[in-house]
mmCIF file of C-alpha atoms in Angstrom:
data_model
loop_
_atom_site.group_PDB
_atom_site.id
_atom_site.type_symbol
_atom_site.label_atom_id
_atom_site.label_comp_id
_atom_site.label_asym_id
_atom_site.label_seq_id
_atom_site.Cartn_x
_atom_site.Cartn_y
_atom_site.Cartn_z
ATOM 1 C CA MET A 52 43.546 -34.863 -14.566
ATOM 2 C CA THR A 53 39.967 -33.666 -14.198
ATOM 3 C CA THR A 54 36.894 -35.462 -15.478
ATOM 4 C CA ALA A 55 36.044 -32.730 -17.980
ATOM 5 C CA GLY A 56 35.165 -35.359 -20.584
ATOM 6 C CA SER A 57 32.328 -36.573 -18.354
ATOM 7 C CA TYR A 58 30.369 -33.358 -18.933
ATOM 8 C CA ASP A 59 28.968 -31.564 -21.944
ATOM 9 C CA PHE A 60 28.755 -27.792 -21.566
ATOM 10 C CA THR A 61 28.271 -27.038 -25.244
ATOM 11 C CA GLY A 62 26.328 -23.777 -25.561
ATOM 12 C CA TYR A 63 27.147 -22.636 -22.020
ATOM 13 C CA GLN A 64 28.620 -19.218 -21.344
ATOM 14 C CA VAL A 65 30.979 -19.479 -18.369
ATOM 15 C CA LEU A 66 32.745 -16.666 -16.529
ATOM 16 C CA VAL A 67 35.677 -17.688 -14.325
ATOM 17 C CA VAL A 68 36.781 -14.748 -12.219
ATOM 18 C CA GLY A 69 40.451 -15.324 -11.475
ATOM 19 C CA GLY A 70 40.836 -17.847 -14.275
ATOM 20 C CA THR A 71 44.331 -16.824 -15.338
ATOM 21 C CA ARG A 72 46.313 -18.903 -12.861
ATOM 22 C CA GLY A 73 46.181 -21.846 -10.475
ATOM 23 C CA GLU A 74 42.835 -23.383 -9.592
ATOM 24 C CA GLY A 75 40.942 -20.785 -11.609
ATOM 25 C CA HIS A 76 42.902 -21.664 -14.742
ATOM 26 C CA ALA A 77 42.323 -25.389 -14.172
ATOM 27 C CA ILE A 78 38.587 -24.738 -13.819
ATOM 28 C CA ALA A 79 38.447 -22.568 -16.952
ATOM 29 C CA SER A 80 40.426 -25.128 -18.953
ATOM 30 C CA SER A 81 38.087 -27.937 -17.857
ATOM 31 C CA PHE A 82 35.004 -25.985 -18.920
ATOM 32 C CA ALA A 83 36.576 -25.159 -22.285
ATOM 33 C CA ALA A 84 37.500 -28.824 -22.803
ATOM 34 C CA SER A 85 33.857 -29.674 -22.116
ATOM 35 C CA GLY A 86 32.583 -27.393 -24.876
ATOM 36 C CA ALA A 87 31.762 -24.187 -22.978
ATOM 37 C CA ALA A 88 32.554 -20.683 -24.183
ATOM 38 C CA VAL A 89 34.726 -19.390 -21.349
ATOM 39 C CA THR A 90 35.716 -15.895 -20.302
ATOM 40 C CA VAL A 91 38.411 -15.474 -17.662
ATOM 41 C CA THR A 92 39.300 -12.380 -15.703
ATOM 42 C CA GLY A 93 42.526 -11.108 -14.206
ATOM 43 C CA THR A 94 43.878 -7.879 -12.801
ATOM 44 C CA MET A 95 46.304 -7.136 -15.641
ATOM 45 C CA MET A 96 45.199 -4.987 -18.548
ATOM 46 C CA LEU A 97 46.327 -7.431 -21.257
ATOM 47 C CA ARG A 98 46.168 -11.218 -21.454
ATOM 48 C CA SER A 99 49.628 -11.252 -23.046
ATOM 49 C CA LEU A 100 51.124 -10.214 -19.705
ATOM 50 C CA TYR A 101 50.333 -13.622 -18.194
ATOM 51 C CA ASP A 102 52.701 -16.568 -18.423
ATOM 52 C CA THR A 103 49.792 -19.043 -18.721
ATOM 53 C CA ASP A 104 48.099 -19.971 -21.987
ATOM 54 C CA LEU A 105 44.830 -18.040 -22.208
ATOM 55 C CA SER A 106 44.270 -18.575 -25.933
ATOM 56 C CA ALA A 107 41.220 -20.787 -25.325
ATOM 57 C CA PHE A 108 39.343 -18.013 -23.510
ATOM 58 C CA ASP A 109 38.020 -14.518 -23.864
ATOM 59 C CA TYR A 110 39.671 -12.155 -21.397
ATOM 60 C CA GLU A 111 38.450 -9.236 -19.297
ATOM 61 C CA SER A 112 40.369 -7.183 -16.748
ATOM 62 C CA VAL A 113 38.707 -6.579 -13.374
ATOM 63 C CA ASN A 114 39.715 -5.375 -9.920
ATOM 64 C CA LEU A 115 37.277 -6.741 -7.342
ATOM 65 C CA ALA A 116 38.413 -4.107 -4.844
ATOM 66 C CA ARG A 117 36.998 -1.329 -7.058
ATOM 67 C CA GLN A 118 33.277 -0.910 -7.533
ATOM 68 C CA GLU A 119 33.572 0.826 -10.906
ATOM 69 C CA SER A 120 35.678 -2.060 -12.238
ATOM 70 C CA ILE A 121 33.045 -4.586 -11.152
ATOM 71 C CA ASP A 122 30.309 -2.458 -12.722
ATOM 72 C CA HIS A 123 32.251 -2.366 -15.996
ATOM 73 C CA LEU A 124 32.660 -6.160 -16.055
ATOM 74 C CA ALA A 125 28.969 -6.722 -15.278
ATOM 75 C CA ALA A 126 27.995 -4.403 -18.122
ATOM 76 C CA MET A 127 30.233 -6.347 -20.522
ATOM 77 C CA VAL A 128 28.434 -9.621 -19.778
ATOM 78 C CA ASP A 129 25.531 -10.248 -22.127
ATOM 79 C CA HIS A 130 24.579 -13.838 -21.366
ATOM 80 C CA ILE A 131 25.887 -16.062 -18.560
ATOM 81 C CA ASP A 132 25.074 -19.573 -17.394
ATOM 82 C CA VAL A 133 27.865 -20.233 -14.882
ATOM 83 C CA LEU A 134 29.811 -17.830 -12.666
ATOM 84 C CA VAL A 135 32.866 -19.239 -10.897
ATOM 85 C CA LEU A 136 34.529 -17.051 -8.275
ATOM 86 C CA ALA A 137 38.192 -18.065 -8.066
ATOM 87 C CA ALA A 138 39.919 -14.705 -7.593
ATOM 88 C CA THR A 139 41.645 -14.413 -4.260
ATOM 89 C CA CYS A 140 42.196 -11.096 -2.517
ATOM 90 C CA HIS A 141 45.577 -9.458 -3.059
ATOM 91 C CA LEU A 142 45.637 -5.945 -1.651
ATOM 92 C CA PRO A 143 48.826 -3.901 -2.133
ATOM 93 C CA HIS A 144 51.098 -3.970 0.921
ATOM 94 C CA SER A 145 51.428 -0.208 0.590
ATOM 95 C CA LEU A 146 47.674 0.295 0.985
ATOM 96 C CA PRO A 147 46.994 2.583 3.988
ATOM 97 C CA ALA A 148 45.483 0.829 6.994
ATOM 98 C CA GLY A 149 42.325 2.901 6.769
ATOM 99 C CA GLU A 150 41.707 1.978 3.149
ATOM 100 C CA ARG A 151 42.482 -1.678 3.834
ATOM 101 C CA ALA A 152 39.909 -1.655 6.635
ATOM 102 C CA PHE A 153 37.377 -0.009 4.299
ATOM 103 C CA VAL A 154 37.887 -2.690 1.635
ATOM 104 C CA ALA A 155 37.579 -5.439 4.261
ATOM 105 C CA GLU A 156 34.305 -4.070 5.625
ATOM 106 C CA ALA A 157 32.922 -3.353 2.145
ATOM 107 C CA ALA A 158 33.718 -6.908 1.035
ATOM 108 C CA ARG A 159 32.050 -8.333 4.153
ATOM 109 C CA SER A 160 28.987 -6.150 3.551
ATOM 110 C CA GLY A 161 28.751 -7.201 -0.078
ATOM 111 C CA LEU A 162 29.638 -3.783 -1.468
ATOM 112 C CA LEU A 163 32.920 -4.964 -2.994
ATOM 113 C CA GLY A 164 34.504 -8.232 -3.985
ATOM 114 C CA PRO A 165 32.928 -11.512 -5.152
ATOM 115 C CA THR A 166 29.570 -10.967 -3.454
ATOM 116 C CA PHE A 167 29.049 -7.610 -5.138
ATOM 117 C CA LEU A 168 29.885 -9.040 -8.572
ATOM 118 C CA THR A 169 27.493 -11.939 -8.016
ATOM 119 C CA THR A 170 24.730 -9.531 -7.048
ATOM 120 C CA ARG A 171 25.367 -7.412 -10.133
ATOM 121 C CA LEU A 172 25.005 -10.514 -12.346
ATOM 122 C CA ARG A 173 22.068 -12.164 -10.575
ATOM 123 C CA LEU A 174 19.395 -11.113 -13.076
ATOM 124 C CA LYS A 175 21.449 -12.270 -16.055
ATOM 125 C CA LEU A 176 22.148 -15.574 -14.289
ATOM 126 C CA GLY A 177 18.419 -15.914 -13.686
ATOM 127 C CA GLN A 178 17.818 -15.778 -17.444
ATOM 128 C CA SER A 179 19.955 -18.852 -18.120
ATOM 129 C CA PRO A 180 18.048 -21.654 -19.885
ATOM 130 C CA ALA A 181 20.340 -24.277 -18.353
ATOM 131 C CA LEU A 182 18.708 -27.109 -16.420
ATOM 132 C CA GLY A 183 18.469 -25.917 -12.832
ATOM 133 C CA GLY A 184 18.993 -22.292 -13.883
ATOM 134 C CA GLY A 185 22.063 -20.126 -13.632
ATOM 135 C CA CYS A 186 24.831 -21.386 -11.400
ATOM 136 C CA VAL A 187 27.248 -19.628 -9.041
ATOM 137 C CA VAL A 188 30.178 -21.547 -7.579
ATOM 138 C CA ASN A 189 32.388 -20.001 -4.912
ATOM 139 C CA THR A 190 35.839 -21.486 -4.436
ATOM 140 C CA GLY A 191 38.226 -21.217 -1.509
ATOM 141 C CA ALA A 192 39.442 -17.937 -2.991
ATOM 142 C CA VAL A 193 36.250 -16.285 -1.759
ATOM 143 C CA ARG A 194 37.244 -17.211 1.766
ATOM 144 C CA ALA A 195 40.335 -15.003 1.399
ATOM 145 C CA TRP A 196 38.069 -11.960 1.123
ATOM 146 C CA LEU A 197 36.382 -12.884 4.398
ATOM 147 C CA GLU A 198 39.789 -13.426 6.015
ATOM 148 C CA LEU A 199 40.554 -9.732 5.549
ATOM 149 C CA SER A 200 38.658 -9.121 8.770
ATOM 150 C CA SER A 201 38.349 -12.597 10.274
ATOM 151 C CA THR A 202 40.257 -15.725 11.239
ATOM 152 C CA PRO A 203 40.484 -18.568 8.692
ATOM 153 C CA GLU A 204 38.191 -20.723 10.829
ATOM 154 C CA ALA A 205 35.567 -17.997 11.172
ATOM 155 C CA ALA A 206 35.848 -17.180 7.467
ATOM 156 C CA GLN A 207 35.218 -20.829 6.569
ATOM 157 C CA ALA A 208 32.130 -20.920 8.790
ATOM 158 C CA GLU A 209 30.891 -17.661 7.279
ATOM 159 C CA LEU A 210 31.371 -19.007 3.744
ATOM 160 C CA VAL A 211 29.271 -22.073 4.562
ATOM 161 C CA ASP A 212 26.554 -19.939 6.162
ATOM 162 C CA ALA A 213 26.513 -17.357 3.363
ATOM 163 C CA THR A 214 26.296 -20.108 0.739
ATOM 164 C CA ALA A 215 23.326 -21.674 2.509
ATOM 165 C CA ARG A 216 21.521 -18.330 2.775
ATOM 166 C CA ALA A 217 22.181 -17.435 -0.861
ATOM 167 C CA GLY A 218 21.021 -20.860 -2.014
ATOM 168 C CA GLU A 219 17.718 -20.326 -0.244
ATOM 169 C CA ASN A 220 17.231 -16.667 -1.159
ATOM 170 C CA TRP A 221 18.165 -16.943 -4.823
ATOM 171 C CA ALA A 222 16.187 -20.101 -5.602
ATOM 172 C CA GLY A 223 13.189 -17.971 -6.544
ATOM 173 C CA LEU A 224 15.341 -16.184 -9.138
ATOM 174 C CA GLY A 225 16.295 -19.442 -10.798
ATOM 175 C CA VAL A 226 19.892 -19.235 -9.590
ATOM 176 C CA ARG A 227 21.768 -21.941 -7.699
ATOM 177 C CA VAL A 228 24.631 -20.987 -5.353
ATOM 178 C CA ASN A 229 27.162 -23.489 -4.033
ATOM 179 C CA SER A 230 30.755 -23.495 -2.800
ATOM 180 C CA VAL A 231 33.837 -25.682 -3.116
ATOM 181 C CA SER A 232 36.225 -25.297 -0.209
ATOM 182 C CA PRO A 233 39.432 -27.288 0.343
ATOM 183 C CA VAL A 234 40.053 -27.958 4.035
ATOM 184 C CA PRO A 235 42.949 -29.545 5.949
ATOM 185 C CA ARG A 236 43.013 -33.307 5.397
ATOM 186 C CA SER A 237 43.413 -33.967 9.111
ATOM 187 C CA VAL A 238 39.875 -32.836 9.919
ATOM 188 C CA LEU A 239 38.143 -34.972 7.271
ATOM 189 C CA PRO A 240 36.845 -38.550 7.586
ATOM 190 C CA ARG A 241 38.711 -41.300 5.770
ATOM 191 C CA GLN A 242 35.720 -42.505 3.763
ATOM 192 C CA TYR A 243 33.415 -40.657 1.420
ATOM 193 C CA ALA A 244 30.247 -41.412 -0.506
ATOM 194 C CA PRO A 245 30.577 -41.991 -4.273
ATOM 195 C CA SER A 246 28.070 -39.234 -5.064
ATOM 196 C CA TRP A 247 28.058 -35.533 -4.239
ATOM 197 C CA ALA A 248 24.259 -35.404 -4.184
ATOM 198 C CA PRO A 249 22.433 -35.473 -0.820
ATOM 199 C CA ALA A 250 20.483 -38.594 0.066
ATOM 200 C CA GLY A 251 17.036 -38.830 -1.449
ATOM 201 C CA GLY A 252 17.894 -36.838 -4.559
ATOM 202 C CA SER A 253 15.815 -33.849 -3.489
ATOM 203 C CA ARG A 254 16.844 -30.245 -3.949
ATOM 204 C CA ALA A 255 19.161 -29.424 -1.079
ATOM 205 C CA ALA A 256 19.476 -26.001 0.513
ATOM 206 C CA GLY A 257 22.139 -25.502 3.133
ATOM 207 C CA GLY A 258 24.737 -27.753 4.667
ATOM 208 C CA THR A 259 28.069 -29.291 3.847
ATOM 209 C CA LEU A 260 28.914 -32.285 1.690
ATOM 210 C CA VAL A 261 32.270 -33.962 2.221
ATOM 211 C CA ARG A 262 34.424 -35.936 -0.184
ATOM 212 C CA THR A 263 38.092 -36.821 0.197
ATOM 213 C CA GLN A 264 40.273 -38.061 -2.633
ATOM 214 C CA GLN A 265 43.949 -38.481 -3.420
ATOM 215 C CA GLN A 266 44.135 -35.932 -6.203
ATOM 216 C CA ARG A 267 45.934 -32.672 -6.862
ATOM 217 C CA THR A 268 43.950 -29.896 -5.242
ATOM 218 C CA SER A 269 43.420 -27.826 -8.391
ATOM 219 C CA ASP A 270 42.122 -30.872 -10.282
ATOM 220 C CA ALA A 271 39.839 -31.869 -7.410
ATOM 221 C CA VAL A 272 38.416 -28.341 -7.233
ATOM 222 C CA ALA A 273 37.853 -28.286 -11.004
ATOM 223 C CA ASP A 274 36.066 -31.654 -10.814
ATOM 224 C CA ALA A 275 33.783 -30.400 -8.064
ATOM 225 C CA VAL A 276 33.011 -27.127 -9.849
ATOM 226 C CA LEU A 277 32.100 -28.905 -13.089
ATOM 227 C CA PHE A 278 29.855 -31.272 -11.167
ATOM 228 C CA LEU A 279 28.021 -28.410 -9.452
ATOM 229 C CA ALA A 280 27.499 -26.645 -12.786
ATOM 230 C CA SER A 281 26.276 -29.771 -14.540
ATOM 231 C CA SER A 282 22.755 -31.086 -15.017
ATOM 232 C CA SER A 283 23.594 -33.808 -12.472
ATOM 233 C CA ALA A 284 23.537 -31.113 -9.770
ATOM 234 C CA SER A 285 20.539 -29.175 -11.098
ATOM 235 C CA ARG A 286 18.661 -29.675 -7.816
ATOM 236 C CA ILE A 287 21.564 -28.865 -5.487
ATOM 237 C CA THR A 288 21.901 -25.404 -3.994
ATOM 238 C CA GLY A 289 23.192 -23.845 -0.798
ATOM 239 C CA GLN A 290 25.814 -26.573 -0.351
ATOM 240 C CA THR A 291 29.515 -26.381 0.447
ATOM 241 C CA LEU A 292 31.626 -29.232 -0.867
ATOM 242 C CA ARG A 293 34.641 -29.732 1.384
ATOM 243 C CA LEU A 294 37.649 -31.261 -0.317
ATOM 244 C CA GLY A 295 40.606 -32.812 1.405
#
């Protein structure tokens, strides 16, 4: 179980992209249990087509591989405090190689996919009155978009680097950007600090924090996302939390 009860997100407007299944659904459910008004997105036209319970959320359909779909979603958002990117990349197997390559390059360039949606919502995130400003949290699903044209190892390194750059560049807009990325347990140390926050308590920009714990991955990711969106992490940006 997640530690949703440890946080109070009453009054927050949260958008979980890819919140209909798996880790995204666990994250959305934890925010809702903590008092937030949550909207989830999926690729199907109707929420009733999903086999998961979405009754606690508002629902919007979006295809991150189509610019007009992202534009439509961004226009539908009035106020937003937290944006969680948990939608992995599932391109049709029948997609021609040329179009697949175009989507891969467009996603890497920020013209499609999670990065484009985040850019479209940056000004609205910057208007959030939440302590620390608006908050963006990438999950491991974002890495799948980078893996369209890269190896998993290179995609992980790029996610860490992109998070650090965004944390630095968007600080002036009042927007924090962090990532939560599960990694193979074999490459992580056995011990971890009891706090996510960097030493000294100062605002952090760039780098990787590590915490390992014996917990179901989806619950661990939800815990980390709620922490990053909370007032406890209001001075943390540009960080990648590695879970194992």
